[in-house]
Coordinates of C-alpha atoms in Angstrom, one line a residue:
Chain A
M1 CA -23.1 9.6 8.3
A2 CA -19.4 8.8 7.9
E3 CA -17.9 8.6 4.5
V4 CA -15.4 6.1 3.3
F5 CA -12.5 6.8 1.0
R6 CA -11.8 4.0 -1.6
T7 CA -8.9 3.3 -3.8
E8 CA -7.7 0.4 -5.9
Y9 CA -4.4 -1.4 -6.0
R10 CA -3.2 -4.1 -8.4
V11 CA -0.8 -6.6 -6.7
A12 CA 2.7 -6.5 -8.2
W13 CA 4.9 -9.5 -8.5
A14 CA 7.3 -7.8 -6.1
D15 CA 4.6 -7.8 -3.5
T16 CA 4.6 -11.6 -3.3
D17 CA 6.7 -14.0 -1.3
A18 CA 7.7 -17.7 -1.7
A19 CA 4.3 -18.8 -0.3
G20 CA 2.9 -17.3 -3.5
V21 CA 0.9 -14.7 -1.6
V22 CA 1.4 -11.0 -0.7
H23 CA 3.9 -10.6 2.1
F24 CA 2.3 -9.5 5.3
S25 CA 4.4 -6.3 5.6
R26 CA 3.1 -5.1 2.2
Y27 CA -0.4 -4.3 3.5
F28 CA 1.1 -1.5 5.6
L29 CA 2.3 0.0 2.3
F30 CA -1.1 -0.5 0.8
F31 CA -2.6 1.3 3.8
E32 CA -0.1 4.2 3.5
R33 CA -0.7 4.5 -0.2
C34 CA -4.4 4.7 0.3
E35 CA -3.8 7.5 2.9
E36 CA -1.6 9.4 0.4
E37 CA -4.3 9.2 -2.2
F38 CA -6.9 10.3 0.3
Y39 CA -4.8 13.4 1.0
S40 CA -4.6 14.1 -2.7
F41 CA -8.3 13.6 -3.0
L42 CA -8.9 16.1 -0.2
G43 CA -6.8 18.7 -2.1
F44 CA -4.2 18.5 0.7
S45 CA -0.9 19.7 -0.7
F46 CA 2.2 18.0 0.6
K47 CA 4.3 20.9 -0.5
D48 CA 2.2 23.3 1.6
I49 CA 2.4 21.0 4.6
A50 CA 6.2 20.6 4.2
E51 CA 6.5 24.4 4.1
Q52 CA 4.6 24.6 7.4
G53 CA 7.3 22.4 8.8
L54 CA 5.2 19.3 9.6
W55 CA 5.7 15.6 9.4
F56 CA 3.1 12.8 9.9
P57 CA 5.0 10.0 11.7
R58 CA 3.1 6.9 12.6
V59 CA 3.0 5.9 16.2
E60 CA 1.0 2.7 15.9
A61 CA 0.4 0.1 13.1
F62 CA -1.9 -2.9 13.2
C63 CA -3.1 -5.5 10.7
Q64 CA -5.2 -8.7 10.9
Y65 CA -4.8 -11.2 8.0
K66 CA -7.9 -13.2 7.0
K67 CA -7.3 -14.4 3.5
P68 CA -4.3 -14.1 1.2
A69 CA -4.0 -11.9 -2.0
R70 CA -2.0 -13.1 -5.0
F71 CA -0.1 -11.7 -7.9
N72 CA -2.2 -9.5 -10.2
D73 CA -5.3 -9.5 -7.9
L74 CA -7.1 -6.2 -7.9
L75 CA -7.6 -5.0 -4.4
L76 CA -10.1 -2.5 -3.0
V77 CA -8.6 -0.5 -0.2
E78 CA -10.9 1.5 2.1
L79 CA -10.1 4.2 4.6
C80 CA -12.2 5.7 7.4
V81 CA -11.3 7.9 10.3
L82 CA -11.7 5.9 13.5
E83 CA -10.7 8.7 15.8
L84 CA -9.7 12.4 15.3
K85 CA -7.9 14.1 18.1
E86 CA -6.1 17.4 18.4
K87 CA -2.7 16.0 17.5
S88 CA -3.4 12.6 16.0
V89 CA -5.7 10.6 13.7
R90 CA -6.5 6.9 13.8
Y91 CA -7.3 5.7 10.3
G92 CA -9.1 2.4 9.9
F93 CA -8.4 0.3 6.7
A94 CA -10.0 -2.7 5.1
V95 CA -8.6 -4.5 2.0
Q96 CA -10.9 -6.6 -0.1
N97 CA -10.4 -8.7 -3.2
K98 CA -12.4 -6.5 -5.7
E99 CA -13.5 -9.4 -7.8
S100 CA -14.7 -11.8 -5.1
G101 CA -15.6 -9.1 -2.5
E102 CA -13.9 -11.1 0.2
L103 CA -12.3 -9.2 3.1
L104 CA -8.6 -10.0 3.1
T105 CA -7.1 -7.8 5.8
S106 CA -8.2 -5.0 8.2
G107 CA -6.1 -2.8 10.4
H108 CA -5.3 0.7 11.5
L109 CA -2.6 3.4 11.5
V110 CA -2.3 6.1 14.2
V111 CA -0.7 9.2 12.6
V112 CA 0.6 12.2 14.6
A113 CA 1.3 15.7 13.4
A114 CA 4.9 16.6 14.4
D115 CA 7.1 19.6 14.1
K116 CA 10.0 18.8 11.8
R117 CA 12.5 20.8 13.8
T118 CA 11.6 19.7 17.4
G119 CA 10.1 16.4 16.5
R120 CA 7.3 17.1 19.0
A121 CA 3.6 16.4 18.5
T122 CA 1.7 19.5 17.4
A123 CA -1.9 20.4 16.6
I124 CA -3.2 19.1 13.2
P125 CA -3.8 22.2 11.0
R126 CA -7.4 23.5 11.3
M127 CA -8.2 23.2 7.5
F128 CA -7.1 19.6 7.5
V129 CA -9.2 18.8 10.6
D130 CA -12.3 20.3 8.9
K131 CA -11.9 18.1 5.9
L132 CA -11.2 14.9 8.0
A133 CA -14.4 15.4 10.0
A134 CA -16.7 14.0 7.3
Y135 CA -14.8 10.7 7.5
V136 CA -15.0 10.1 11.2
K137 CA -16.8 6.8 11.8
Q138 CA -19.7 7.3 14.3
V139 CA -19.8 4.7 17.0
L140 CA -23.4 4.5 18.3
Chain B
M1 CA 12.0 -18.0 34.1
A2 CA 11.4 -17.0 30.5
E3 CA 14.3 -16.6 28.2
V4 CA 14.7 -13.9 25.6
F5 CA 16.3 -14.3 22.1
R6 CA 18.4 -11.4 21.0
T7 CA 19.8 -10.4 17.6
E8 CA 21.4 -7.3 16.1
Y9 CA 20.5 -5.4 12.9
R10 CA 22.4 -2.6 11.3
V11 CA 20.1 -0.1 9.6
A12 CA 20.6 0.0 5.8
W13 CA 20.2 3.2 3.7
A14 CA 17.4 1.4 1.9
D15 CA 15.5 1.2 5.3
T16 CA 15.2 4.9 5.5
D17 CA 12.6 7.3 4.1
A18 CA 12.5 11.0 3.3
A19 CA 12.1 12.0 6.9
G20 CA 15.6 10.6 7.4
V21 CA 14.4 7.8 9.6
V22 CA 13.6 4.1 9.2
H23 CA 10.2 3.7 7.5
F24 CA 7.6 2.3 9.9
S25 CA 6.9 -0.8 7.7
R26 CA 10.5 -1.9 8.0
Y27 CA 10.2 -2.9 11.6
F28 CA 8.0 -5.8 10.6
L29 CA 10.9 -7.0 8.5
F30 CA 13.2 -6.6 11.5
F31 CA 10.7 -8.6 13.6
E32 CA 10.5 -11.4 11.0
R33 CA 14.3 -11.5 10.5
C34 CA 14.7 -11.9 14.3
E35 CA 12.1 -14.7 14.2
E36 CA 14.1 -16.4 11.3
E37 CA 17.3 -16.2 13.3
F38 CA 15.5 -17.6 16.3
Y39 CA 14.5 -20.6 14.4
S40 CA 18.0 -21.1 13.1
F41 CA 19.3 -20.8 16.7
L42 CA 16.8 -23.5 17.8
G43 CA 18.2 -25.8 15.2
F44 CA 14.9 -25.6 13.4
S45 CA 15.4 -26.6 9.8
F46 CA 13.3 -24.8 7.2
K47 CA 13.8 -27.7 4.7
D48 CA 12.5 -30.2 7.2
I49 CA 9.4 -28.1 7.9
A50 CA 8.8 -27.5 4.2
E51 CA 9.0 -31.2 3.6
Q52 CA 6.4 -31.7 6.3
G53 CA 4.2 -29.5 4.2
L54 CA 3.8 -26.6 6.6
W55 CA 3.7 -22.8 6.2
F56 CA 3.8 -20.2 9.0
P57 CA 1.5 -17.4 7.8
R58 CA 1.0 -14.4 10.0
V59 CA -2.5 -13.6 11.2
E60 CA -1.8 -10.5 13.1
A61 CA 0.9 -7.8 13.2
F62 CA 1.3 -4.9 15.5
C63 CA 3.9 -2.2 16.3
Q64 CA 4.2 0.9 18.4
Y65 CA 6.7 3.5 17.5
K66 CA 8.4 5.5 20.3
K67 CA 11.6 6.8 18.8
P68 CA 13.1 6.8 15.3
A69 CA 16.1 4.8 14.1
R70 CA 18.4 6.3 11.5
F71 CA 20.8 5.1 8.9
N72 CA 23.7 3.0 10.2
D73 CA 22.2 2.7 13.7
L74 CA 22.9 -0.7 15.3
L75 CA 19.6 -2.1 16.6
L76 CA 19.1 -4.8 19.3
V77 CA 16.0 -6.9 18.5
E78 CA 14.5 -9.0 21.2
L79 CA 12.0 -11.8 20.9
C80 CA 10.0 -13.6 23.5
V81 CA 7.0 -15.9 23.3
L82 CA 3.9 -14.1 24.6
E83 CA 1.5 -17.0 24.1
L84 CA 1.9 -20.6 22.8
K85 CA -1.2 -22.4 21.7
E86 CA -1.8 -25.7 19.9
K87 CA -1.8 -24.0 16.4
S88 CA -0.3 -20.6 16.9
V89 CA 2.4 -18.6 18.6
R90 CA 2.3 -14.9 19.7
Y91 CA 5.8 -13.5 19.5
G92 CA 6.6 -10.3 21.3
F93 CA 9.3 -8.0 19.9
A94 CA 11.3 -5.0 21.2
V95 CA 13.8 -3.0 19.2
Q96 CA 16.3 -0.8 21.0
N97 CA 19.1 1.4 19.9
K98 CA 22.1 -0.7 21.0
E99 CA 24.3 2.3 21.7
S100 CA 21.9 4.4 23.7
G101 CA 19.8 1.6 25.1
E102 CA 16.6 3.5 24.2
L103 CA 13.5 1.5 23.3
L104 CA 12.5 2.4 19.8
T105 CA 9.6 0.2 19.0
S106 CA 7.7 -2.8 20.4
G107 CA 5.1 -5.1 18.9
H108 CA 4.0 -8.6 18.2
L109 CA 3.3 -11.1 15.4
V110 CA 0.8 -13.9 15.7
V111 CA 2.0 -16.9 13.6
V112 CA -0.1 -19.9 12.7
A113 CA 1.0 -23.3 11.5
A114 CA -0.8 -24.1 8.3
D115 CA -1.0 -27.0 5.9
K116 CA 0.5 -26.0 2.6
R117 CA -2.1 -27.9 0.5
T118 CA -5.3 -27.1 2.4
G119 CA -4.2 -23.8 3.8
R120 CA -5.9 -24.8 7.1
A121 CA -4.4 -24.2 10.6
T122 CA -2.8 -27.3 12.0
A123 CA -1.0 -28.3 15.2
I124 CA 2.6 -26.9 15.6
P125 CA 5.0 -29.9 15.5
R126 CA 5.7 -31.4 19.0
M127 CA 9.5 -30.9 18.7
F128 CA 9.1 -27.3 17.9
V129 CA 6.6 -26.7 20.8
D130 CA 9.1 -28.2 23.2
K131 CA 11.8 -25.8 22.1
L132 CA 9.5 -22.8 22.3
A133 CA 8.3 -23.5 25.8
A134 CA 11.5 -22.1 27.4
Y135 CA 10.8 -18.7 25.8
V136 CA 7.2 -18.3 27.0
K137 CA 7.0 -15.2 29.1
Q138 CA 5.3 -15.9 32.4
V139 CA 2.7 -13.4 33.5
L140 CA 2.3 -13.4 37.2
Chain C
M1 CA 7.0 2.1 -36.8
A2 CA 7.5 0.9 -33.3
E3 CA 4.9 1.6 -30.7
V4 CA 5.6 2.6 -27.1
F5 CA 3.6 1.4 -24.0
R6 CA 3.1 4.2 -21.4
T7 CA 1.9 4.0 -17.8
E8 CA 1.9 6.4 -14.9
Y9 CA 3.1 5.9 -11.4
R10 CA 2.7 8.2 -8.3
V11 CA 5.8 8.1 -6.1
A12 CA 4.9 6.8 -2.6
W13 CA 6.5 7.9 0.6
A14 CA 7.9 4.4 1.0
D15 CA 9.8 4.8 -2.3
T16 CA 12.0 7.5 -0.8
D17 CA 15.2 7.3 1.2
A18 CA 17.0 9.7 3.6
A19 CA 18.3 11.8 0.7
G20 CA 14.7 12.8 0.1
V21 CA 14.6 11.1 -3.3
V22 CA 13.4 7.8 -4.7
H23 CA 15.8 5.0 -3.8
F24 CA 17.7 3.7 -6.8
S25 CA 16.5 0.2 -6.4
R26 CA 12.8 1.2 -6.7
Y27 CA 13.1 2.1 -10.4
F28 CA 13.5 -1.6 -11.1
L29 CA 10.1 -2.1 -9.4
F30 CA 8.7 0.7 -11.6
F31 CA 10.0 -1.0 -14.7
E32 CA 8.6 -4.3 -13.6
R33 CA 5.2 -2.8 -12.8
C34 CA 5.1 -1.2 -16.3
E35 CA 5.9 -4.6 -17.8
E36 CA 3.0 -6.1 -15.8
E37 CA 0.6 -3.4 -17.0
F38 CA 1.8 -3.9 -20.5
Y39 CA 1.0 -7.6 -20.3
S40 CA -2.5 -6.8 -19.0
F41 CA -2.9 -4.3 -21.8
L42 CA -2.0 -7.0 -24.4
G43 CA -4.7 -9.2 -22.9
F44 CA -2.0 -11.6 -21.7
S45 CA -3.4 -13.7 -18.9
F46 CA -1.0 -14.6 -16.1
K47 CA -3.3 -17.5 -15.2
D48 CA -3.0 -19.0 -18.7
I49 CA 0.7 -18.6 -18.7
A50 CA 1.1 -20.2 -15.3
E51 CA -1.0 -23.1 -16.5
Q52 CA 1.3 -23.5 -19.4
G53 CA 4.1 -23.9 -16.8
L54 CA 6.1 -20.8 -17.6
W55 CA 8.0 -18.3 -15.6
F56 CA 9.6 -15.1 -16.8
P57 CA 12.8 -14.7 -14.8
R58 CA 15.1 -11.7 -15.4
V59 CA 18.6 -12.4 -16.6
E60 CA 19.8 -8.8 -16.8
A61 CA 18.8 -5.5 -15.2
F62 CA 20.3 -2.1 -15.9
C63 CA 19.4 1.5 -15.0
Q64 CA 21.1 4.9 -15.5
Y65 CA 20.0 7.7 -13.1
K66 CA 20.0 11.3 -14.5
K67 CA 17.7 13.2 -12.1
P68 CA 16.0 12.3 -8.9
A69 CA 12.2 11.8 -8.3
R70 CA 10.6 12.9 -5.0
F71 CA 7.6 12.0 -2.9
N72 CA 4.3 12.5 -4.7
D73 CA 5.8 13.1 -8.1
L74 CA 3.8 11.7 -11.0
L75 CA 6.1 9.6 -13.2
L76 CA 5.5 8.6 -16.8
V77 CA 7.0 5.2 -17.5
E78 CA 7.6 4.1 -21.1
L79 CA 8.3 0.6 -22.4
C80 CA 9.5 -0.5 -25.8
V81 CA 10.9 -3.8 -27.1
L82 CA 14.6 -3.4 -27.8
E83 CA 15.1 -7.0 -28.9
L84 CA 12.9 -10.0 -29.4
K85 CA 14.5 -13.4 -29.6
E86 CA 13.1 -16.9 -29.6
K87 CA 13.5 -17.3 -25.8
S88 CA 14.0 -13.8 -24.5
V89 CA 12.9 -10.2 -24.7
R90 CA 14.9 -7.1 -24.0
Y91 CA 12.6 -4.3 -22.8
G92 CA 13.8 -0.7 -22.8
F93 CA 12.4 1.7 -20.2
A94 CA 12.4 5.4 -19.7
V95 CA 11.0 7.3 -16.7
Q96 CA 10.1 10.9 -16.9
N97 CA 8.7 13.4 -14.5
K98 CA 5.3 13.9 -16.1
E99 CA 4.9 17.5 -15.1
S100 CA 8.3 18.8 -16.1
G101 CA 8.9 16.3 -19.0
E102 CA 12.4 15.7 -17.7
L103 CA 14.0 12.3 -18.2
L104 CA 14.9 10.8 -14.8
T105 CA 16.1 7.3 -15.6
S106 CA 16.4 4.9 -18.4
G107 CA 17.3 1.3 -18.5
H108 CA 16.4 -2.2 -19.6
L109 CA 15.4 -5.7 -18.4
V110 CA 16.1 -8.9 -20.2
V111 CA 13.4 -11.4 -19.5
V112 CA 13.6 -15.1 -20.4
A113 CA 10.8 -17.6 -20.8
A114 CA 11.5 -20.6 -18.6
D115 CA 9.9 -23.9 -17.9
K116 CA 8.8 -23.9 -14.2
R117 CA 9.7 -27.6 -13.7
T118 CA 13.1 -27.8 -15.3
G119 CA 14.1 -24.1 -14.9
R120 CA 15.4 -24.2 -18.5
A121 CA 14.9 -21.4 -21.1
T122 CA 12.1 -22.2 -23.5
A123 CA 10.5 -20.6 -26.6
I124 CA 8.2 -17.7 -25.9
P125 CA 4.6 -18.7 -26.8
R126 CA 3.7 -17.8 -30.4
M127 CA 0.7 -15.7 -29.5
F128 CA 2.8 -13.6 -27.2
V129 CA 5.5 -13.1 -29.8
D130 CA 3.0 -11.9 -32.3
K131 CA 1.7 -9.2 -29.9
L132 CA 5.2 -8.1 -28.9
A133 CA 6.3 -7.6 -32.5
A134 CA 4.5 -4.2 -32.8
Y135 CA 6.6 -2.8 -30.0
V136 CA 10.0 -3.8 -31.4
K137 CA 12.1 -0.6 -31.8
Q138 CA 13.6 -0.4 -35.3
V139 CA 17.2 0.5 -35.4
L140 CA 18.0 2.1 -38.8
Chain D
M1 CA 47.4 -6.8 -6.1
A2 CA 43.9 -5.8 -5.7
E3 CA 42.0 -6.7 -2.6
V4 CA 38.4 -7.9 -2.4
F5 CA 36.0 -7.0 0.4
R6 CA 33.7 -9.9 1.4
T7 CA 30.5 -10.0 3.5
E8 CA 27.8 -12.5 4.2
Y9 CA 24.0 -12.2 3.9
R10 CA 21.3 -14.6 5.0
V11 CA 18.3 -14.5 2.6
A12 CA 15.2 -13.4 4.4
W13 CA 11.6 -14.7 3.6
A14 CA 10.8 -11.1 2.6
D15 CA 13.5 -11.2 -0.1
T16 CA 11.6 -14.0 -2.0
D17 CA 8.9 -13.8 -4.6
A18 CA 6.1 -16.1 -5.8
A19 CA 8.6 -18.0 -7.9
G20 CA 10.2 -19.2 -4.6
V21 CA 13.4 -17.3 -5.3
V22 CA 15.0 -14.0 -4.4
H23 CA 13.4 -11.1 -6.3
F24 CA 15.8 -9.6 -8.9
S25 CA 15.6 -6.1 -7.4
R26 CA 16.8 -7.4 -4.0
Y27 CA 20.4 -8.0 -5.3
F28 CA 20.8 -4.2 -5.6
L29 CA 20.1 -4.0 -1.9
F30 CA 22.6 -6.8 -1.2
F31 CA 25.2 -4.8 -3.3
E32 CA 24.4 -1.6 -1.4
R33 CA 24.5 -3.3 2.0
C34 CA 28.0 -4.8 1.1
E35 CA 29.1 -1.3 0.1
E36 CA 27.9 0.1 3.5
E37 CA 29.7 -2.6 5.4
F38 CA 32.8 -1.9 3.3
Y39 CA 32.7 1.8 4.4
S40 CA 32.4 0.7 8.0
F41 CA 35.3 -1.7 7.6
L42 CA 37.4 1.2 6.2
G43 CA 36.6 3.2 9.3
F44 CA 34.7 5.6 7.1
S45 CA 32.2 7.5 9.3
F46 CA 28.8 8.4 7.8
K47 CA 28.4 11.2 10.3
D48 CA 31.7 12.8 9.3
I49 CA 30.7 12.6 5.6
A50 CA 27.2 14.0 6.2
E51 CA 28.8 16.9 8.1
Q52 CA 31.0 17.6 5.1
G53 CA 27.8 18.0 3.2
L54 CA 28.2 15.0 0.8
W55 CA 25.8 12.4 -0.6
F56 CA 26.8 9.3 -2.6
P57 CA 24.0 9.0 -5.2
R58 CA 24.1 6.1 -7.7
V59 CA 24.3 7.0 -11.4
E60 CA 24.3 3.5 -12.8
A61 CA 23.2 0.1 -11.6
F62 CA 23.6 -3.3 -13.4
C63 CA 23.1 -6.9 -12.5
Q64 CA 23.3 -10.2 -14.4
Y65 CA 21.4 -13.2 -13.0
K66 CA 22.9 -16.7 -13.4
K67 CA 21.3 -18.8 -10.7
P68 CA 18.6 -18.2 -8.2
A69 CA 19.0 -17.8 -4.4
R70 CA 16.3 -19.2 -2.1
F71 CA 15.0 -18.4 1.4
N72 CA 17.6 -19.0 4.2
D73 CA 20.5 -19.4 1.7
L74 CA 23.7 -18.0 3.0
L75 CA 25.2 -15.6 0.4
L76 CA 28.8 -14.5 0.0
V77 CA 28.9 -10.9 -1.4
E78 CA 32.1 -9.6 -2.8
L79 CA 33.1 -6.0 -3.7
C80 CA 36.0 -4.7 -5.7
V81 CA 36.7 -1.3 -7.1
L82 CA 36.5 -1.5 -10.9
E83 CA 37.3 2.1 -11.5
L84 CA 38.3 5.1 -9.3
K85 CA 37.9 8.5 -10.8
E86 CA 38.1 12.0 -9.2
K87 CA 34.3 12.2 -8.6
S88 CA 33.0 8.7 -9.0
V89 CA 33.7 5.0 -8.1
R90 CA 32.6 2.0 -10.1
Y91 CA 32.2 -0.9 -7.7
G92 CA 32.0 -4.5 -9.0
F93 CA 29.9 -7.1 -7.1
A94 CA 29.6 -10.8 -7.2
V95 CA 27.2 -12.9 -5.1
Q96 CA 27.8 -16.6 -4.5
N97 CA 25.9 -19.3 -2.7
K98 CA 28.3 -19.8 0.2
E99 CA 27.6 -23.5 0.7
S100 CA 27.8 -24.5 -3.0
G101 CA 30.3 -21.9 -4.2
E102 CA 28.1 -21.2 -7.2
L103 CA 28.1 -17.7 -8.7
L104 CA 24.5 -16.4 -8.6
T105 CA 24.8 -12.8 -9.8
S106 CA 27.3 -10.2 -10.7
G107 CA 27.0 -6.5 -11.4
H108 CA 28.2 -3.1 -10.6
L109 CA 27.1 0.3 -9.1
V110 CA 28.6 3.6 -10.2
V111 CA 28.5 6.0 -7.2
V112 CA 29.2 9.7 -7.4
A113 CA 30.2 12.1 -4.7
A114 CA 27.7 15.0 -4.7
D115 CA 27.3 18.2 -2.8
K116 CA 24.1 18.0 -0.7
R117 CA 23.2 21.6 -1.3
T118 CA 23.9 22.0 -5.0
G119 CA 23.4 18.4 -6.0
R120 CA 26.5 18.7 -8.2
A121 CA 29.2 16.1 -8.5
T122 CA 32.3 16.9 -6.5
A123 CA 35.7 15.4 -5.7
I124 CA 35.7 12.3 -3.5
P125 CA 37.5 13.3 -0.3
R126 CA 41.3 12.6 -0.3
M127 CA 41.3 10.3 2.7
F128 CA 38.6 8.1 1.2
V129 CA 40.4 7.9 -2.2
D130 CA 43.5 6.7 -0.4
K131 CA 41.7 3.9 1.3
L132 CA 39.8 2.8 -1.9
A133 CA 43.1 2.6 -3.9
A134 CA 44.0 -0.8 -2.4
Y135 CA 40.7 -2.3 -3.8
V136 CA 41.2 -1.2 -7.4
K137 CA 41.1 -4.2 -9.6
Q138 CA 44.1 -4.1 -11.9
V139 CA 43.4 -4.9 -15.5
L140 CA 46.5 -6.2 -17.3

């Protein structure tokens, strides 16, 4: 059974726009922050990776907006692995209002392992793949 | 034949991240800025619209990343109307490096007309629909 | 003796710029986030305040940069009250690298209580002043 | 007589916060963008500078807020050189609402020339100093 990684985020004043709600672009930062905390949780060291000469550029980003979040709301951000390939990972994200339990947004990021020098896609390191495997969502 | 709206954007230092390239989330701001300039170009007054009690929240955002942009690059941002419905518009965007002509990213935003008080989707004002019609991309 | 409020912040990838360090403008967001967490810690409810028809606009912002922060660094952000007046508060901030203990930046924000309708400066609510008093830094 | 460099900036929706005005931290981005356009205007090539192995980190940032800006406002951003030293420049900035002529904010940035490898302050290149000299504000 697939596992889900969960983290929380408190909406800052600077996340809001003149409609009084979180600006749509900010959810991509919430997704990325959740991904960063996921890597820390897995014991994945950014310094080690940097020394191996890898980047993790995004090749695709998507979000659907169902309900707005407002200043000071506590959000629950969930990550799962939708697809794990040799050179890329598709992460799925869902953001809920933690108090009400309502789903606010859902989306995905496709991340590629790339060689810093050449910029070309490269295989995701074995140790990392092994850890990600537990989070791959099974589609029946 | 469908028209395309074009605008330019000079990459700021603050748009970049530690990989030396524009952060992926920034392209959504470039899309939105292009949309804002498009409205100004159409003679569409934000004050009039606000007085009619409308918002234009986004319900979907998508971007694919092909090549990176760097500090001080001049970008050409193009907008077309992929779909025009009673209550929503799907804008398509493409971002090129103006000097090299290379396509960097492409994506879309789905924007809904909403009543400020109730938050519910509402018909896009007639005058606005008429102006948008010329930008609808014909699919043959 | 004056008290200090402390919070932590993990540097996100999106906080960095092409020099590989946190962009200078981001520290103002770290200051503001610390202030928001301070209000929550004091049991200060944003909804109550909003219902009283108050804003807290900033009238001055200042930061000095001593050493850079990098992606994934854990920061310790400290707040104290440098000056408490009838209608405004001057908060002092210091940001350290939590691991090394090095001071990275220090600065201040001057925040004014303002009436939402008129926009004019107004007295800070009594209950709030009482709570802030313990954090006023004594200058001998 | 000292010269002033002027540029314009149209406030984007993403610059605003839930108070319906431009977030205070954004003015630092307006200052920096004006500085970038100033360098372009001087014919100062970022690629040349990068090849000389220089950065221009900020060591101090300050802003005072007098009146708010709102979505779609056209701003006039002015830069002058308050102080020109061997290794640093203090730029002064003023932001006006272009239509009303009202002063919205004023502030400064202190920028240091630094060696990319060592991170240490270094002399500003001669050619650049010569161009900046015309913008030094004379205090009588």
